[in-house]
CSV table of C-alpha atoms in Angstrom, one decimal:
chain,number,residue,atom,x,y,z
A,1,UNK,CA,0.0,0.0,0.0
A,2,UNK,CA,1.4,3.3,-1.0
A,3,UNK,CA,0.7,6.5,0.9
A,4,UNK,CA,-0.4,9.6,-1.1
A,5,UNK,CA,-1.2,13.2,-0.1
A,6,UNK,CA,-4.9,12.7,0.1
A,7,UNK,CA,-5.0,9.9,2.8
A,8,UNK,CA,-6.3,7.1,0.5
A,9,UNK,CA,-4.2,4.5,2.5
A,10,UNK,CA,-6.0,5.6,5.7
A,11,UNK,CA,-9.4,5.4,4.0
A,12,UNK,CA,-8.7,1.9,2.7
A,13,UNK,CA,-7.5,0.7,6.1
A,14,UNK,CA,-10.7,2.1,7.7
A,15,UNK,CA,-12.8,0.4,5.1
A,16,UNK,CA,-11.0,-3.0,5.5
A,17,UNK,CA,-11.4,-2.7,9.3
A,18,UNK,CA,-15.1,-2.0,8.9
A,19,UNK,CA,-15.6,-5.0,6.6
A,20,UNK,CA,-13.7,-7.3,9.1
A,21,UNK,CA,-15.9,-6.1,12.0
A,22,UNK,CA,-19.1,-6.7,10.0
A,23,UNK,CA,-17.9,-10.3,9.2
A,24,UNK,CA,-17.0,-11.0,12.8
A,25,UNK,CA,-20.3,-9.6,14.0
A,26,UNK,CA,-22.2,-11.8,11.6
A,27,UNK,CA,-20.3,-14.9,12.7
A,28,UNK,CA,-20.9,-14.1,16.4
A,29,UNK,CA,-24.6,-13.7,15.6
A,30,UNK,CA,-24.7,-17.1,13.9
A,31,UNK,CA,-22.9,-18.8,16.9
A,32,UNK,CA,-25.3,-17.1,19.3
A,33,UNK,CA,-28.4,-18.3,17.3
A,34,UNK,CA,-27.0,-21.9,17.4
A,35,UNK,CA,-26.5,-21.8,21.2
A,36,UNK,CA,-30.1,-20.4,21.7
A,37,UNK,CA,-31.5,-23.2,19.4
A,38,UNK,CA,-29.7,-25.8,21.4
A,39,UNK,CA,-31.0,-24.5,24.7
A,40,UNK,CA,-34.6,-24.3,23.3
A,41,UNK,CA,-34.2,-27.9,22.1
A,42,UNK,CA,-33.1,-29.1,25.5
A,43,UNK,CA,-35.9,-27.2,27.2
A,44,UNK,CA,-38.4,-28.8,24.7
A,45,UNK,CA,-37.1,-32.3,25.5
A,46,UNK,CA,-37.4,-31.6,29.2
A,47,UNK,CA,-41.0,-30.3,28.7
A,48,UNK,CA,-41.9,-33.5,26.9
A,49,UNK,CA,-40.6,-35.5,29.9
A,50,UNK,CA,-42.6,-33.2,32.2
A,51,UNK,CA,-45.8,-33.8,30.1
A,52,UNK,CA,-45.2,-37.6,30.4
A,53,UNK,CA,-45.0,-37.2,34.2
A,54,UNK,CA,-48.2,-35.0,34.3
A,55,UNK,CA,-50.0,-37.6,32.1
A,56,UNK,CA,-49.0,-40.4,34.5
A,57,UNK,CA,-50.1,-38.3,37.5
A,58,UNK,CA,-53.5,-37.5,35.9
A,59,UNK,CA,-54.1,-41.1,34.8
A,60,UNK,CA,-53.4,-42.4,38.3
A,61,UNK,CA,-55.7,-39.8,39.8
A,62,UNK,CA,-58.6,-40.3,37.4
A,63,UNK,CA,-58.5,-44.1,37.6
A,64,UNK,CA,-59.2,-44.0,41.4
A,65,UNK,CA,-58.2,-45.7,44.5
A,66,UNK,CA,-55.5,-48.4,44.2
A,67,UNK,CA,-54.5,-47.6,40.7
A,68,UNK,CA,-50.7,-47.3,40.1
A,69,UNK,CA,-48.3,-46.9,37.3
A,70,UNK,CA,-44.6,-47.2,36.9
A,71,UNK,CA,-42.9,-44.3,35.1
A,72,UNK,CA,-39.4,-44.5,33.6
A,73,UNK,CA,-37.7,-41.1,33.1
A,74,UNK,CA,-35.0,-40.9,30.4
A,75,UNK,CA,-31.6,-39.7,31.6
A,76,UNK,CA,-31.2,-37.3,28.7
A,77,UNK,CA,-31.8,-34.4,28.9
A,78,UNK,CA,-30.9,-34.1,32.6
A,79,UNK,CA,-33.7,-32.5,34.6
A,80,UNK,CA,-35.4,-32.3,38.0
A,81,UNK,CA,-39.1,-32.4,38.4
A,82,UNK,CA,-40.6,-30.9,41.6
A,83,UNK,CA,-44.2,-31.6,42.6
A,84,UNK,CA,-45.6,-29.5,45.4
A,85,UNK,CA,-49.0,-29.6,47.0
A,86,UNK,CA,-50.5,-27.1,49.4
A,87,UNK,CA,-54.2,-27.0,50.2
A,88,UNK,CA,-56.3,-27.3,47.1
A,89,UNK,CA,-53.5,-26.6,44.6
A,90,UNK,CA,-50.5,-28.5,43.3
A,91,UNK,CA,-47.8,-27.8,40.7
A,92,UNK,CA,-45.3,-29.7,38.6
A,93,UNK,CA,-42.2,-27.7,37.7
A,94,UNK,CA,-39.4,-29.0,35.5
A,95,UNK,CA,-35.9,-27.5,36.0
A,96,UNK,CA,-33.2,-27.9,33.4
A,97,UNK,CA,-30.1,-25.9,32.5
A,98,UNK,CA,-31.1,-23.0,34.8
A,99,UNK,CA,-34.6,-22.8,33.2
A,100,UNK,CA,-37.9,-23.9,34.5
A,101,UNK,CA,-41.3,-24.9,33.1
A,102,UNK,CA,-44.6,-25.2,35.0
A,103,UNK,CA,-47.0,-27.9,33.8
A,104,UNK,CA,-50.6,-28.1,35.0
A,105,UNK,CA,-51.8,-31.3,36.7
A,106,UNK,CA,-55.2,-32.4,37.9
A,107,UNK,CA,-54.4,-34.0,41.3
A,108,UNK,CA,-54.5,-31.6,44.2
A,109,UNK,CA,-53.5,-33.8,47.1
A,110,UNK,CA,-50.1,-35.5,47.5
A,111,UNK,CA,-48.5,-37.2,50.5
A,112,UNK,CA,-45.7,-34.6,50.4
A,113,UNK,CA,-43.5,-32.7,48.0
A,114,UNK,CA,-41.6,-34.8,45.6
A,115,UNK,CA,-38.3,-34.3,43.7
A,116,UNK,CA,-38.1,-36.6,40.6
A,117,UNK,CA,-34.8,-36.9,38.8
A,118,UNK,CA,-34.2,-37.9,35.2
A,119,UNK,CA,-32.8,-41.4,34.7
A,120,UNK,CA,-34.8,-42.8,37.6
A,121,UNK,CA,-38.0,-45.0,37.8
A,122,UNK,CA,-40.9,-44.2,40.0
A,123,UNK,CA,-44.2,-45.8,41.1
A,124,UNK,CA,-47.1,-43.4,41.3
A,125,UNK,CA,-50.1,-44.7,43.3
A,126,UNK,CA,-53.5,-43.4,44.2
A,127,UNK,CA,-54.5,-44.0,47.8
A,128,UNK,CA,-58.1,-42.8,48.3
A,129,UNK,CA,-57.5,-39.7,46.1
A,130,UNK,CA,-54.1,-38.9,47.6
A,131,UNK,CA,-51.2,-39.4,45.2
A,132,UNK,CA,-48.0,-41.0,46.5
A,133,UNK,CA,-44.7,-41.4,44.6
A,134,UNK,CA,-41.9,-43.7,45.5
A,135,UNK,CA,-38.7,-44.7,43.7
A,136,UNK,CA,-38.9,-48.0,41.8
A,137,UNK,CA,-35.9,-50.2,42.0
A,138,UNK,CA,-35.8,-53.2,39.7
């Protein structure tokens, strides 16, 4: 690059720097989008597992006293499910990668609060309208 009296070398350098910044910014944006899509995918998989737990809870509740079901939770993606009951309300919350999802459930009475972990098997049982959950070991 040859310098001249009008500063063309400086203008070319500024233009080249601007182009490099635009390219770097576009690449960072693409990487950020991929990371966000991965997090949304993991959250969606955890939600599906939570929906399966909610379906099992609802099925046990609706089928009445003595009905039980064994639920097997996949180890991937890793998540924790918390079931809390107080008075006439209960909630199922799925926690994964610092994010949480609340899933509505029908049963309102549980023996206590429960913490379910992915990769574990559980027995869900209806005992006179109160739902109990214990870990199932084969």
